[in-house]
mmCIF file of C-alpha atoms and ligand atoms in Angstrom:
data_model
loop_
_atom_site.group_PDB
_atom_site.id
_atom_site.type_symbol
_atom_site.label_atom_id
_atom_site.label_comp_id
_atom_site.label_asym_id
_atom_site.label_seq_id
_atom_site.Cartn_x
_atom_site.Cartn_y
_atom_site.Cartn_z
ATOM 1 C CA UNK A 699 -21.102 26.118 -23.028
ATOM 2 C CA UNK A 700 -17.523 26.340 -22.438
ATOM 3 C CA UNK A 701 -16.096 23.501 -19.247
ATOM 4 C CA UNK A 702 -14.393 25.325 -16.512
ATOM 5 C CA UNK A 703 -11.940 22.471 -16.526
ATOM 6 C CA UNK A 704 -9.412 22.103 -19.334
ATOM 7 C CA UNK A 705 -7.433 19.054 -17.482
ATOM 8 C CA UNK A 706 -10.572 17.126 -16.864
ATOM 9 C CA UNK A 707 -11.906 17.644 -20.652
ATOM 10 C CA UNK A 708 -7.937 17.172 -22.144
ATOM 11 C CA UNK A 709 -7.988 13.537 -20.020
ATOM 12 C CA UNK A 710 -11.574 12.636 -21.016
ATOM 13 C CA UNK A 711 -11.572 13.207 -24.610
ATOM 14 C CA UNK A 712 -7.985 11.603 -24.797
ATOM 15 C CA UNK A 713 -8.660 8.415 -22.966
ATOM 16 C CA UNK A 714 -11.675 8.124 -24.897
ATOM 17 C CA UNK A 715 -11.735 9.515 -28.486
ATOM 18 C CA UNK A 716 -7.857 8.371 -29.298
ATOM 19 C CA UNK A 717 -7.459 5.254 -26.522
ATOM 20 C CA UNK A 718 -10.828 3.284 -26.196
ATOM 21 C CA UNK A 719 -12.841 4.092 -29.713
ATOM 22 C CA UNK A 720 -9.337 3.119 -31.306
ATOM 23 C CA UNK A 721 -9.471 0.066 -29.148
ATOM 24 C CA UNK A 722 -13.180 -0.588 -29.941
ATOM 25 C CA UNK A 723 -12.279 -0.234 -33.928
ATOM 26 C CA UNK A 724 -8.825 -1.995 -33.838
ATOM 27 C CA UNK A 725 -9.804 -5.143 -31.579
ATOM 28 C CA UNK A 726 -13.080 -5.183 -34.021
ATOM 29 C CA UNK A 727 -14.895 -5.661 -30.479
ATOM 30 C CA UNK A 728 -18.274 -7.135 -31.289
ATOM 31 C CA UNK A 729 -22.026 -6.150 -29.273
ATOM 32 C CA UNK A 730 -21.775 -9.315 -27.598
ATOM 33 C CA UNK A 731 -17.815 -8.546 -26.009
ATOM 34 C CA UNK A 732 -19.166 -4.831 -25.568
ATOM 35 C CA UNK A 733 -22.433 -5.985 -23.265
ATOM 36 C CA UNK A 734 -20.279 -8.436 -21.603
ATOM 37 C CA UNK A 735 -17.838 -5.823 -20.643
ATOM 38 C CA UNK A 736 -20.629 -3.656 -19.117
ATOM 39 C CA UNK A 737 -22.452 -6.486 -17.504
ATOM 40 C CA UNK A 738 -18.743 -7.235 -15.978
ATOM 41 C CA UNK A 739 -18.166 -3.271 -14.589
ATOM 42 C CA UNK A 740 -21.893 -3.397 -13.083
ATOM 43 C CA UNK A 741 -20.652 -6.963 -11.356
ATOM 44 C CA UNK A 742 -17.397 -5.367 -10.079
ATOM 45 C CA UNK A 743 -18.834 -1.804 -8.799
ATOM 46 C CA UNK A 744 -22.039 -4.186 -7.020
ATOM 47 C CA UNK A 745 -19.073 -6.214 -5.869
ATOM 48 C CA UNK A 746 -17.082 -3.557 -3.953
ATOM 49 C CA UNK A 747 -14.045 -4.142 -5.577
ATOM 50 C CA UNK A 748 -13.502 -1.005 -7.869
ATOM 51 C CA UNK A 749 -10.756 0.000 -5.974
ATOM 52 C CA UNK A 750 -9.264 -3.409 -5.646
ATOM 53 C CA UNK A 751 -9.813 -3.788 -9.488
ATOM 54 C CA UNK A 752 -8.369 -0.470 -10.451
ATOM 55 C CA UNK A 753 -5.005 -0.493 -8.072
ATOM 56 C CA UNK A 754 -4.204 -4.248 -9.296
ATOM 57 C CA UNK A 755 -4.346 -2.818 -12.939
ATOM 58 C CA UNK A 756 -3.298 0.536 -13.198
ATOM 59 C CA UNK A 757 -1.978 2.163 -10.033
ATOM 60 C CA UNK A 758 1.705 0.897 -10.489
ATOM 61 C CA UNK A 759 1.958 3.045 -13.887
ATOM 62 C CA UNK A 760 0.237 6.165 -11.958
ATOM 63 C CA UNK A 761 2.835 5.892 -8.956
ATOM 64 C CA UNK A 762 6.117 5.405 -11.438
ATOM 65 C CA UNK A 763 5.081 8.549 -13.506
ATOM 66 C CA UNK A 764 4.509 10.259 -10.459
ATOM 67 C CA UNK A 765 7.915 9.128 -8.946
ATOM 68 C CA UNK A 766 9.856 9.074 -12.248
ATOM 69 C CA UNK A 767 9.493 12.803 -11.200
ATOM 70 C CA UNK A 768 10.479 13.634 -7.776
ATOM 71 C CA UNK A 769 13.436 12.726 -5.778
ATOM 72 C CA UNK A 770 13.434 11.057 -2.062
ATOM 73 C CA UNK A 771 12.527 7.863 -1.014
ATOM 74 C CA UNK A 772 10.336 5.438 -3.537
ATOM 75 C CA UNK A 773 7.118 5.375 -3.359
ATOM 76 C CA UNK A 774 4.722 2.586 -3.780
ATOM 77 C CA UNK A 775 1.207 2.172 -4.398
ATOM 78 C CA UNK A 776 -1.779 2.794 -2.209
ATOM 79 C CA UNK A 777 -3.502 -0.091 -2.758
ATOM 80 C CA UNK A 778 -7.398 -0.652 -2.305
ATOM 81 C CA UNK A 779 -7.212 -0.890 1.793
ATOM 82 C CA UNK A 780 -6.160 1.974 3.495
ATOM 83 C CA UNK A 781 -8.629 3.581 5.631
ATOM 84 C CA UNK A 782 -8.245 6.890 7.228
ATOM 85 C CA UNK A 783 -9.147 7.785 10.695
ATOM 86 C CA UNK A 784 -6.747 4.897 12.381
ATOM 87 C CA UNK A 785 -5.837 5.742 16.147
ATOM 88 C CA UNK A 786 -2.595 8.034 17.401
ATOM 89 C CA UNK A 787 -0.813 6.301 19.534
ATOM 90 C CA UNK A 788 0.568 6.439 22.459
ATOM 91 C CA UNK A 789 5.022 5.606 22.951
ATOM 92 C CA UNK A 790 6.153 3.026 23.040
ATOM 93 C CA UNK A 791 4.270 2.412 20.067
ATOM 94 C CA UNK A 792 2.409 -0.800 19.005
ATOM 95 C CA UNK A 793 0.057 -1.137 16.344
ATOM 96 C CA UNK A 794 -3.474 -2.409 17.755
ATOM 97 C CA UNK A 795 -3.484 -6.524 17.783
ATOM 98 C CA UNK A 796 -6.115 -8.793 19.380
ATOM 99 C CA UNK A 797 -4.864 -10.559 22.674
ATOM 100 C CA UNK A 798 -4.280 -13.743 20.891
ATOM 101 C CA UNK A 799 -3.009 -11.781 17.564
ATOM 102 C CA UNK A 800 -1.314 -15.171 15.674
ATOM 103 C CA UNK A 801 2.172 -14.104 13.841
ATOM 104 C CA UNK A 802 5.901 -13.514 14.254
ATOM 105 C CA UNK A 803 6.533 -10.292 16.819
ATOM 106 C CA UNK A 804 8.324 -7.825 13.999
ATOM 107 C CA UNK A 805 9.391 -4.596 15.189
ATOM 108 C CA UNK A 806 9.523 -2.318 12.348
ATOM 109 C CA UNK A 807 11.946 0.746 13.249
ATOM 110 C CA UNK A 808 13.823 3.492 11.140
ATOM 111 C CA UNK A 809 14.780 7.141 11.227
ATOM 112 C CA UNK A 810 13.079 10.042 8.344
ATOM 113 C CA UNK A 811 15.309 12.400 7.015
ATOM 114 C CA UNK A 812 15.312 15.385 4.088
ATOM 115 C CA UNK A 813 17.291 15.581 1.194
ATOM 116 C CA UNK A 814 20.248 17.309 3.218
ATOM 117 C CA UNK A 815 20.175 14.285 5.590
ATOM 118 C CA UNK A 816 18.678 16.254 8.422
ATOM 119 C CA UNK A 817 16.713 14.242 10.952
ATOM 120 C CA UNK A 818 13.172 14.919 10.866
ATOM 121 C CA UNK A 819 11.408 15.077 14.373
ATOM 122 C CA UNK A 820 6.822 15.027 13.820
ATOM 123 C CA UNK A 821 6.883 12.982 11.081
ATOM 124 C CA UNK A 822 3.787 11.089 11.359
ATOM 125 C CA UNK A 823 3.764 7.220 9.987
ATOM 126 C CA UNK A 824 0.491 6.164 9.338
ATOM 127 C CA UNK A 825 0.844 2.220 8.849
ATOM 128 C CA UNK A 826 -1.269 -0.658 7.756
ATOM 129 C CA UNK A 827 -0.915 -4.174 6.753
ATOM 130 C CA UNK A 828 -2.791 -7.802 7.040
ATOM 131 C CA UNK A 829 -3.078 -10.240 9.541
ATOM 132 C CA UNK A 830 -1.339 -13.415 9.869
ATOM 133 C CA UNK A 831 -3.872 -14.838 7.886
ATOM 134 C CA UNK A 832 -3.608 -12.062 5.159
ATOM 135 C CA UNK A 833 -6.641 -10.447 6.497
ATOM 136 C CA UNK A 834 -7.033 -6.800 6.470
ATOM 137 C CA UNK A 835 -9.216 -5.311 9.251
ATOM 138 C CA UNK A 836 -12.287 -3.075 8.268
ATOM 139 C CA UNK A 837 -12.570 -4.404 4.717
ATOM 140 C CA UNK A 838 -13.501 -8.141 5.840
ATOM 141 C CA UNK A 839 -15.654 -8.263 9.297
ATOM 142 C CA UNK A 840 -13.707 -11.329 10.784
ATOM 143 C CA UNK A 841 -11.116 -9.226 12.456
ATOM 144 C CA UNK A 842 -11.766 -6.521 14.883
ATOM 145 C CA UNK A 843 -11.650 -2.768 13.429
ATOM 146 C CA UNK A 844 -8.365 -0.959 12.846
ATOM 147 C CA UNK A 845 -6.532 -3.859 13.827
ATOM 148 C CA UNK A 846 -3.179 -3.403 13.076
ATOM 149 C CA UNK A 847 -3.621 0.136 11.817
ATOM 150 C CA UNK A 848 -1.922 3.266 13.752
ATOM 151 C CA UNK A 849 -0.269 6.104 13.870
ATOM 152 C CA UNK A 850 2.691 7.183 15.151
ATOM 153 C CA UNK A 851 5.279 9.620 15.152
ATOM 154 C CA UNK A 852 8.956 10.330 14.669
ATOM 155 C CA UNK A 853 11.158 11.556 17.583
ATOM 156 C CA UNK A 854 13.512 14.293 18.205
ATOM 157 C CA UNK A 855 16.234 12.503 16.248
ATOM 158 C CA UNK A 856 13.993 11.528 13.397
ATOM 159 C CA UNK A 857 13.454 8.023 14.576
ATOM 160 C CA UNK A 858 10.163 5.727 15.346
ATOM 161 C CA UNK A 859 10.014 2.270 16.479
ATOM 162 C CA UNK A 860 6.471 0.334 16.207
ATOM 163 C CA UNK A 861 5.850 -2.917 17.150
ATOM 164 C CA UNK A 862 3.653 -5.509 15.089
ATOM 165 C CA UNK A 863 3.695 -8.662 14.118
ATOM 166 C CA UNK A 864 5.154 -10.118 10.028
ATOM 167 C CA UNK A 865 2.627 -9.874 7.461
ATOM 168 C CA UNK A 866 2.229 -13.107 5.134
ATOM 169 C CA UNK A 867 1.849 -12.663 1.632
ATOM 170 C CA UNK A 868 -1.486 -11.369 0.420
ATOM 171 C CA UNK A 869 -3.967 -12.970 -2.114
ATOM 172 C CA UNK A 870 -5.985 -11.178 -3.821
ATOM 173 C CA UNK A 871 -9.538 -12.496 -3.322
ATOM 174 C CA UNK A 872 -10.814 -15.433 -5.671
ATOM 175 C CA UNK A 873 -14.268 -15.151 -5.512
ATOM 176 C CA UNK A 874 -14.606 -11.842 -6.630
ATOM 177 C CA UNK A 875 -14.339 -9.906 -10.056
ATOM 178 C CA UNK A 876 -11.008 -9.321 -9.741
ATOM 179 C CA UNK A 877 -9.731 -12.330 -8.816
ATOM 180 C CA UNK A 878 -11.389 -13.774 -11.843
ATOM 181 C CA UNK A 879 -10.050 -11.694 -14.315
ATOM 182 C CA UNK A 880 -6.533 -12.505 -13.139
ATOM 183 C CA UNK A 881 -7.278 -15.951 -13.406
ATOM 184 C CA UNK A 882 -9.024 -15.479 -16.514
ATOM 185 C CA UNK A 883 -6.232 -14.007 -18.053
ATOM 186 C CA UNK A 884 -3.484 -16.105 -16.426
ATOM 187 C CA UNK A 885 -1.825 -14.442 -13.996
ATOM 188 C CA UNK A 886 -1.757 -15.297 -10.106
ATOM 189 C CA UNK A 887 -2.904 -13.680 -7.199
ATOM 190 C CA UNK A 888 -0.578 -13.225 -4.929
ATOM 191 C CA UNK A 889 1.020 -10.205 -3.578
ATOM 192 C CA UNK A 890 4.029 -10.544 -1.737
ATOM 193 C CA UNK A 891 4.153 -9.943 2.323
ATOM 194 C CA UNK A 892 4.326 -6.464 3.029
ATOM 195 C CA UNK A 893 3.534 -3.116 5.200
ATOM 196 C CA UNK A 894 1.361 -0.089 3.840
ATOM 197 C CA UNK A 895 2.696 3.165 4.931
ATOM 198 C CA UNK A 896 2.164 7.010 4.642
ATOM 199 C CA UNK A 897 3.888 9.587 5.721
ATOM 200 C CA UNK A 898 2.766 13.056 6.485
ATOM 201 C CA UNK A 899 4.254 16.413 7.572
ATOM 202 C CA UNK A 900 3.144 20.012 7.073
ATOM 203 C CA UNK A 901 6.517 20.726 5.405
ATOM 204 C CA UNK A 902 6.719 17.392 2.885
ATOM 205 C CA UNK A 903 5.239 15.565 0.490
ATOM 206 C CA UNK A 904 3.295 13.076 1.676
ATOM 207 C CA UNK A 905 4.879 9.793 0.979
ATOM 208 C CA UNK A 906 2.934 6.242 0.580
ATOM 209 C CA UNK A 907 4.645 3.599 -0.216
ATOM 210 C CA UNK A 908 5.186 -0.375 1.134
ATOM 211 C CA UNK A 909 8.175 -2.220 2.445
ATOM 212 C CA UNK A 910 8.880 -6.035 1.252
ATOM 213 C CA UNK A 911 10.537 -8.794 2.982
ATOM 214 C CA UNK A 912 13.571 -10.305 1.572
ATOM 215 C CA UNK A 913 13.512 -13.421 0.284
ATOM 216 C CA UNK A 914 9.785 -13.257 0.797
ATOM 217 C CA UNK A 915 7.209 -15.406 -1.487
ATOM 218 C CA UNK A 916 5.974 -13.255 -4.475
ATOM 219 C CA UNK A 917 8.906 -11.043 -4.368
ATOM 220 C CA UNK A 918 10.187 -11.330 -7.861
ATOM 221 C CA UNK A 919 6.433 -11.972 -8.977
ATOM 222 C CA UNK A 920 4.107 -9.379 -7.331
ATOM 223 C CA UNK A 921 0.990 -9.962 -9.051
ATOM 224 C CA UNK A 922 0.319 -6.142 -9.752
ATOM 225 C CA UNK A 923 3.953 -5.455 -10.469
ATOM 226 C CA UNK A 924 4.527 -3.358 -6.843
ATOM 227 C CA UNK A 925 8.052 -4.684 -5.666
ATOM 228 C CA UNK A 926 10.906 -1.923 -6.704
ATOM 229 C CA UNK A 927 14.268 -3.347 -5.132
ATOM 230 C CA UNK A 928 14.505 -0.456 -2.326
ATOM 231 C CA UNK A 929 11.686 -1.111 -0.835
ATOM 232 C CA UNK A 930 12.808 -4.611 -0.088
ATOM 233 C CA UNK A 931 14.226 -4.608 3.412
ATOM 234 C CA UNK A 932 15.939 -7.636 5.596
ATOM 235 C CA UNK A 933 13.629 -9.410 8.139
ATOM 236 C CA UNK A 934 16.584 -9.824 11.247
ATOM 237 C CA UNK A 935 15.606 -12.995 13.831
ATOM 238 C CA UNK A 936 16.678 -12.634 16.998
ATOM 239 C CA UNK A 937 15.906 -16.090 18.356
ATOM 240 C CA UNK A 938 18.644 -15.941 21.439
ATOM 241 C CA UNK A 939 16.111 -16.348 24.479
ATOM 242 C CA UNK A 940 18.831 -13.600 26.454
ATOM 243 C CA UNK A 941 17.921 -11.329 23.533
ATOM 244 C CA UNK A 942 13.999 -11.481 23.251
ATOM 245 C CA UNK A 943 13.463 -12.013 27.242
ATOM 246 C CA UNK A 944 15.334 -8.565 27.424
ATOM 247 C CA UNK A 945 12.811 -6.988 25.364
ATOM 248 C CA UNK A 946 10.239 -8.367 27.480
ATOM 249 C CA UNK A 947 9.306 -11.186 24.957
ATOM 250 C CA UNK A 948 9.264 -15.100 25.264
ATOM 251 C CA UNK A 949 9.616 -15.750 22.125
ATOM 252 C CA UNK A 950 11.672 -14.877 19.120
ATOM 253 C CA UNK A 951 11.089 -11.395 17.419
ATOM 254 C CA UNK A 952 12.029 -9.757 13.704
ATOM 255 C CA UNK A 953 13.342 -6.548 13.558
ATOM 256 C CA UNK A 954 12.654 -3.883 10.153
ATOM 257 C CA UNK A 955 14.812 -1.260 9.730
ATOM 258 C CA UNK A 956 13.841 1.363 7.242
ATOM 259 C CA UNK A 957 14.990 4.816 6.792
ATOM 260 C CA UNK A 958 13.087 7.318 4.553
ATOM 261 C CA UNK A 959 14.114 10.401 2.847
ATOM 262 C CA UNK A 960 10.810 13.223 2.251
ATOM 263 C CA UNK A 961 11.013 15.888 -0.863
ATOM 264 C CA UNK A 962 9.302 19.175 -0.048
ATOM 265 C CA UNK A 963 5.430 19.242 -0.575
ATOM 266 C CA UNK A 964 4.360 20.458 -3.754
ATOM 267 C CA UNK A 965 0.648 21.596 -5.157
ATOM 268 C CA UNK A 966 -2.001 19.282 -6.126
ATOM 269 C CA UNK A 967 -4.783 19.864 -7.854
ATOM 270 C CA UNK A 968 -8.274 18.035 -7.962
ATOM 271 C CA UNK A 969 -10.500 17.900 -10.980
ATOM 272 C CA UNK A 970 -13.755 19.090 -9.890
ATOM 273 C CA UNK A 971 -15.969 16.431 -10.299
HETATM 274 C C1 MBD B 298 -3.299 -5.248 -1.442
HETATM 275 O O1 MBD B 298 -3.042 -5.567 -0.169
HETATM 276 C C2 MBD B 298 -2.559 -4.292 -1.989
HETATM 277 O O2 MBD B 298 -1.626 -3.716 -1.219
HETATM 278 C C3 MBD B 298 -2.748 -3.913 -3.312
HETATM 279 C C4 MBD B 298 -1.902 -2.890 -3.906
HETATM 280 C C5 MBD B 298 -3.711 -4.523 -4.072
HETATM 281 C C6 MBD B 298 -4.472 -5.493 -3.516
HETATM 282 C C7 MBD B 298 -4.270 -5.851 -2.209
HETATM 283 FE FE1 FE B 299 -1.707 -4.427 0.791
#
């Protein structure tokens, strides 16, 4: 019987008849290593953490061939956490926070344009990032669902403004497969502060990528190799008490300013499976 699906039979027979029977031969891996292995898979999938496993391994390489590619803005990684469905909101925009929400007040603010430079007004932002306690909401149950997760939209002149509050650096957690690995294998497991984003409109390629704090912990040693240098923007204080009370505030807030340049959309194709 002949597969309707040359891509999906090209990438199956490749990763495994020249990539993992080669490795299985080369490494000499014995029964023992090769039950252990599977035993190790079951644990992860029972665990949960596929995705978290696979996007701390491999998605890096899948976003830089797919970037190496295209022009615009850079892209960055996923990640295991997003979660669709998060509310639209309503200008001015603020990202859903509990009434005691701990963390720095960041307002994260920038303008999208195309390659030409024009301004791009609809552009939704669909943002998400941790708590102040590196807690994202609707993966652990602690924190209240689609807290801090939104979307938003650009204006007429191609700009958005959201308030939130600064993310703390993210670590990957220890109990689980994944964390063990890393450990196992010595690396850390630490991510760097930073804020998910995607970007959608009709016209564009969707964009998904994350912005990083200068100076920020992990930033030269992202523990799944994330960072690329544009993405890492300046974290301004304003701490003068004239400043923040203007905005409304009684205490001192960060501002993020990011601006993002979308390539046209182009086709993509699903295997069927
Ligand atoms: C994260 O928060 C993340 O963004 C990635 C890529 C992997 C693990 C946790
Ligand atoms: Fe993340």
């Amino acid at each position: 019987m002949a597969a309707d699906n040359e891509r999906l039979v090209e990438l199956f027979k490749d990763l495994v008849d020249n990539y993992l029977k080669e490795f299985i031969r080369k490494n000499k891996v014995t029964p023992t290593e090769y039950r252990q292995a599977v035993k190790f898979l079951e644990k992860t999938g029972n665990s949960g953490e596929i995705p978290l496993m696979m996007d701390v391994f491999l998605e890096t390489t899948v976003d830089e061939v797919a970037y190496s590619k295209w022009g615009g803005s850079s892209t960055a990684i996923e990640g295991p956490f997003y979660i669709e469905g998060a509310s639209l909101l309503e200008p001015p925009y603020e990202l859903p926070r509990r009434d005691d929400e701990p963390g720095d007040v960041m307002f994260f603010c920038g303008q999208i344009c195309d390659q030409e430079g024009n301004p791009l007004k609809g552009v939704e932002l669909d943002m998400w990032q941790c708590d102040a306690n590196g807690v994202y909401s609707n993966i652990f149950p602690s924190v209240p669902e689609f807290n801090l997760r939104g979307r938003f939209y650009t204006d007429e002149e191609g700009r958005f403004e959201v308030r939130s509050i600064v993310p703390v650096a993210y670590e990957i957690p220890k109990e689980g497969p994944t964390g063990q690995l890393l450990r196992a294998i010595g690396s850390h497991t630490w991510r760097p502060a930073h804020i998910h984003l995607t970007l959608r409109h009709e016209n564009f390629q969707p964009l998904t990528t994350q912005i990083y704090f200068e100076g920020g912990e992990w930033v030269d040693d992202d523990c799944v190799g994330g960072v690329k240098d544009d993405l890492v923007a300046r974290l301004e204080k304003h701490d003068d008490p004239s400043d923040y009370r203007q905005r409304g505030l009684d205490e001192p807030y960060y501002i993020v300013n990011y601006d993002f340049v979308v390539v046209p959309a182009r086709e993509e194709v699903e295997v069927p499976l």
